[in-house]
Amino acid sequence: MAEREGAERKAAQPADTAPALLSRTALAVFRLGGQFLAVSERLARPVGLTAARWQVLGAVLGEPLSVAQIARVMGITRQSVQRVADLLVADGLAEYRPNPAHRRAKLLVPTAEGRAAVGAISPGHRGFAGQLCEQLGGQAEFAAVADALRRLSEAVEALEDQHGQIRNR
C-alpha cells in the first residue's frame, strides 16, 4: 500500500519544472566534474603532474596562450591559472614568451619536457576514453553527450554578462 501511495504521490507531482531540471543538471555536472578531476589526477600522477598542471599544459599544446586566455577557455579564474603556470615554468615544463599583441600579457608555451610529460599520459587517457566510449554505448552516443554538454555550456554563457552576472530579463 505504501508503495502505491508513493507512486501516486510521484504521479501527482508536476513534470520536471525548469528549476528542478536546473538543480538536477547542476548536481550531475558537479559530480561529473569531481569524477573527471579524480580520473585526471590518477592519470597524471605517474608522470609527476597534477590534473591542474595537465589541464594548463594541455591548453597550450596547440598554440601559445596568455594566462587570461587559458582561464577563459577553461572557465576558471586567471589567478588559478597564473599560479599553476608559474609552477610549470619553475619546473621547466613551460616557459613565458613575449606576446606581440600585448606587452604585459606574456604567452605560455610548453617546453619539450612539458610536451613529453603530457605525451606520457596519452596511453592512459586513450585507454580510459575507449572504456568510457564503450560504457556509453559507442562513439555516436559519446559524441551526443559531448555535444549536449557543449550546448549546455554555451547556453549558460549566453545568459551571463561580461562580469559573470546572470542577465535579468
Short mmCIF file of C-alpha atoms in Angstrom, two decimals:
data_model
loop_
_atom_site.label_atom_id
_atom_site.label_comp_id
_atom_site.label_asym_id
_atom_site.label_seq_id
_atom_site.Cartn_x
_atom_site.Cartn_y
_atom_site.Cartn_z
CA MET A 1 0.00 0.00 0.00
CA ALA A 2 2.80 2.44 0.92
CA GLU A 3 4.43 1.64 -2.41
CA ARG A 4 1.22 2.52 -4.27
CA GLU A 5 0.83 5.78 -2.30
CA GLY A 6 4.43 6.73 -3.18
CA ALA A 7 3.72 6.07 -6.85
CA GLU A 8 0.51 8.12 -6.67
CA ARG A 9 2.35 11.00 -4.97
CA LYS A 10 5.05 10.88 -7.64
CA ALA A 11 2.44 10.81 -10.40
CA ALA A 12 0.63 13.76 -8.80
CA GLN A 13 3.76 15.93 -8.89
CA PRO A 14 4.18 18.13 -11.93
CA ALA A 15 6.62 17.02 -14.61
CA ASP A 16 10.16 18.26 -14.24
CA THR A 17 10.00 22.02 -13.97
CA ALA A 18 12.80 24.25 -15.23
CA PRO A 19 14.09 24.90 -11.66
CA ALA A 20 14.06 21.18 -10.89
CA LEU A 21 15.84 20.38 -14.14
CA LEU A 22 18.46 23.04 -13.41
CA SER A 23 19.09 21.58 -9.94
CA ARG A 24 19.26 18.03 -11.27
CA THR A 25 21.62 19.07 -14.06
CA ALA A 26 23.86 21.12 -11.77
CA LEU A 27 24.21 18.25 -9.30
CA ALA A 28 25.07 15.84 -12.12
CA VAL A 29 27.66 18.26 -13.55
CA PHE A 30 29.22 18.86 -10.11
CA ARG A 31 29.51 15.12 -9.58
CA LEU A 32 30.90 14.63 -13.08
CA GLY A 33 33.45 17.38 -12.51
CA GLY A 34 34.65 15.65 -9.37
CA GLN A 35 34.83 12.32 -11.18
CA PHE A 36 36.82 13.80 -14.08
CA LEU A 37 39.16 15.51 -11.62
CA ALA A 38 39.79 12.22 -9.79
CA VAL A 39 40.44 10.34 -13.06
CA SER A 40 42.73 13.15 -14.26
CA GLU A 41 44.72 13.02 -11.03
CA ARG A 42 45.14 9.24 -11.37
CA LEU A 43 46.28 9.56 -15.00
CA ALA A 44 48.66 12.49 -14.37
CA ARG A 45 50.26 11.33 -11.11
CA PRO A 46 52.56 8.65 -12.60
CA VAL A 47 54.30 11.25 -14.80
CA GLY A 48 54.70 13.75 -11.96
CA LEU A 49 51.86 16.08 -12.93
CA THR A 50 48.64 17.09 -11.23
CA ALA A 51 45.32 17.42 -13.01
CA ALA A 52 45.67 21.23 -12.86
CA ARG A 53 49.14 21.18 -14.40
CA TRP A 54 48.00 18.76 -17.11
CA GLN A 55 44.99 20.97 -17.83
CA VAL A 56 47.08 24.14 -18.23
CA LEU A 57 49.76 22.40 -20.31
CA GLY A 58 47.06 20.83 -22.47
CA ALA A 59 45.54 24.23 -23.14
CA VAL A 60 48.78 25.48 -24.74
CA LEU A 61 49.84 22.39 -26.67
CA GLY A 62 48.25 23.65 -29.88
CA GLU A 63 49.21 27.30 -29.59
CA PRO A 64 50.73 29.70 -27.07
CA LEU A 65 48.12 31.47 -24.97
CA SER A 66 48.13 34.15 -22.30
CA VAL A 67 47.08 33.26 -18.77
CA ALA A 68 43.82 35.17 -19.28
CA GLN A 69 43.08 33.24 -22.49
CA ILE A 70 43.73 29.92 -20.75
CA ALA A 71 41.42 30.94 -17.90
CA ARG A 72 38.63 31.82 -20.35
CA VAL A 73 38.98 28.53 -22.23
CA MET A 74 39.00 26.52 -19.01
CA GLY A 75 36.32 28.54 -17.23
CA ILE A 76 38.40 29.20 -14.12
CA THR A 77 39.98 32.26 -12.57
CA ARG A 78 43.00 33.95 -14.04
CA GLN A 79 44.69 33.79 -10.62
CA SER A 80 44.36 29.99 -10.51
CA VAL A 81 45.90 29.65 -13.95
CA GLN A 82 48.66 32.12 -13.07
CA ARG A 83 49.65 30.08 -10.01
CA VAL A 84 49.80 26.82 -11.99
CA ALA A 85 51.58 28.46 -14.95
CA ASP A 86 54.25 29.88 -12.64
CA LEU A 87 54.80 26.41 -11.13
CA LEU A 88 55.08 24.87 -14.61
CA VAL A 89 57.68 27.49 -15.57
CA ALA A 90 59.60 26.96 -12.32
CA ASP A 91 59.68 23.20 -13.00
CA GLY A 92 60.86 23.64 -16.60
CA LEU A 93 57.64 22.27 -18.11
CA ALA A 94 56.63 25.58 -19.71
CA GLU A 95 58.06 28.99 -20.42
CA TYR A 96 56.78 32.51 -20.91
CA ARG A 97 57.39 34.23 -24.23
CA PRO A 98 56.71 37.77 -25.36
CA ASN A 99 53.21 38.42 -26.68
CA PRO A 100 53.24 40.57 -29.81
CA ALA A 101 49.60 41.54 -29.19
CA HIS A 102 50.08 42.63 -25.57
CA ARG A 103 53.36 43.67 -23.96
CA ARG A 104 52.42 42.73 -20.37
CA ALA A 105 50.41 39.53 -21.01
CA LYS A 106 53.12 37.02 -21.84
CA LEU A 107 52.30 33.80 -23.68
CA LEU A 108 52.69 30.40 -22.02
CA VAL A 109 54.39 27.74 -24.15
CA PRO A 110 55.15 24.13 -23.17
CA THR A 111 58.80 23.09 -23.22
CA ALA A 112 59.94 19.80 -24.74
CA GLU A 113 59.85 18.35 -21.21
CA GLY A 114 56.26 19.58 -20.76
CA ARG A 115 55.18 18.07 -24.07
CA ALA A 116 56.85 14.78 -23.11
CA ALA A 117 55.02 14.73 -19.76
CA VAL A 118 51.65 15.25 -21.44
CA GLY A 119 52.58 12.67 -24.07
CA ALA A 120 53.33 10.14 -21.33
CA ILE A 121 49.73 10.49 -20.12
CA SER A 122 48.31 9.72 -23.57
CA PRO A 123 48.20 5.90 -23.32
CA GLY A 124 46.19 6.03 -20.08
CA HIS A 125 43.98 8.78 -21.48
CA ARG A 126 43.31 6.74 -24.65
CA GLY A 127 42.54 3.65 -22.60
CA PHE A 128 40.09 5.44 -20.31
CA ALA A 129 38.47 7.17 -23.30
CA GLY A 130 37.94 3.82 -25.00
CA GLN A 131 36.39 2.29 -21.90
CA LEU A 132 34.12 5.28 -21.37
CA CYS A 133 33.05 5.21 -25.01
CA GLU A 134 32.16 1.53 -24.67
CA GLN A 135 30.30 2.17 -21.39
CA LEU A 136 28.21 4.87 -23.11
CA GLY A 137 27.28 2.59 -25.99
CA GLY A 138 29.67 3.71 -28.70
CA GLN A 139 31.09 6.78 -30.38
CA ALA A 140 27.76 8.15 -31.60
CA GLU A 141 26.36 8.21 -28.07
CA PHE A 142 29.60 9.63 -26.67
CA ALA A 143 29.51 12.38 -29.31
CA ALA A 144 25.89 13.15 -28.44
CA VAL A 145 26.81 13.52 -24.75
CA ALA A 146 29.77 15.78 -25.59
CA ASP A 147 27.55 17.89 -27.87
CA ALA A 148 24.84 18.21 -25.20
CA LEU A 149 27.41 19.36 -22.63
CA ARG A 150 28.84 21.90 -25.10
CA ARG A 151 25.35 23.26 -25.82
CA LEU A 152 24.61 23.49 -22.09
CA SER A 153 27.83 25.43 -21.52
CA GLU A 154 27.06 27.79 -24.40
CA ALA A 155 23.53 28.38 -23.08
CA VAL A 156 24.81 29.26 -19.61
CA GLU A 157 27.44 31.53 -21.14
CA ALA A 158 24.78 33.28 -23.21
CA LEU A 159 22.89 34.12 -20.01
CA GLU A 160 25.88 35.72 -18.29
CA ASP A 161 27.18 39.21 -18.86
CA GLN A 162 30.86 40.02 -19.18
CA HIS A 163 31.23 40.10 -15.38
CA GLY A 164 29.70 36.66 -14.87
CA GLN A 165 26.40 38.04 -13.61
CA ILE A 166 23.14 36.42 -14.71
CA ARG A 167 21.30 38.72 -17.07
CA ASN A 168 17.86 39.77 -15.87
CA ARG A 169 15.09 39.74 -18.40
#
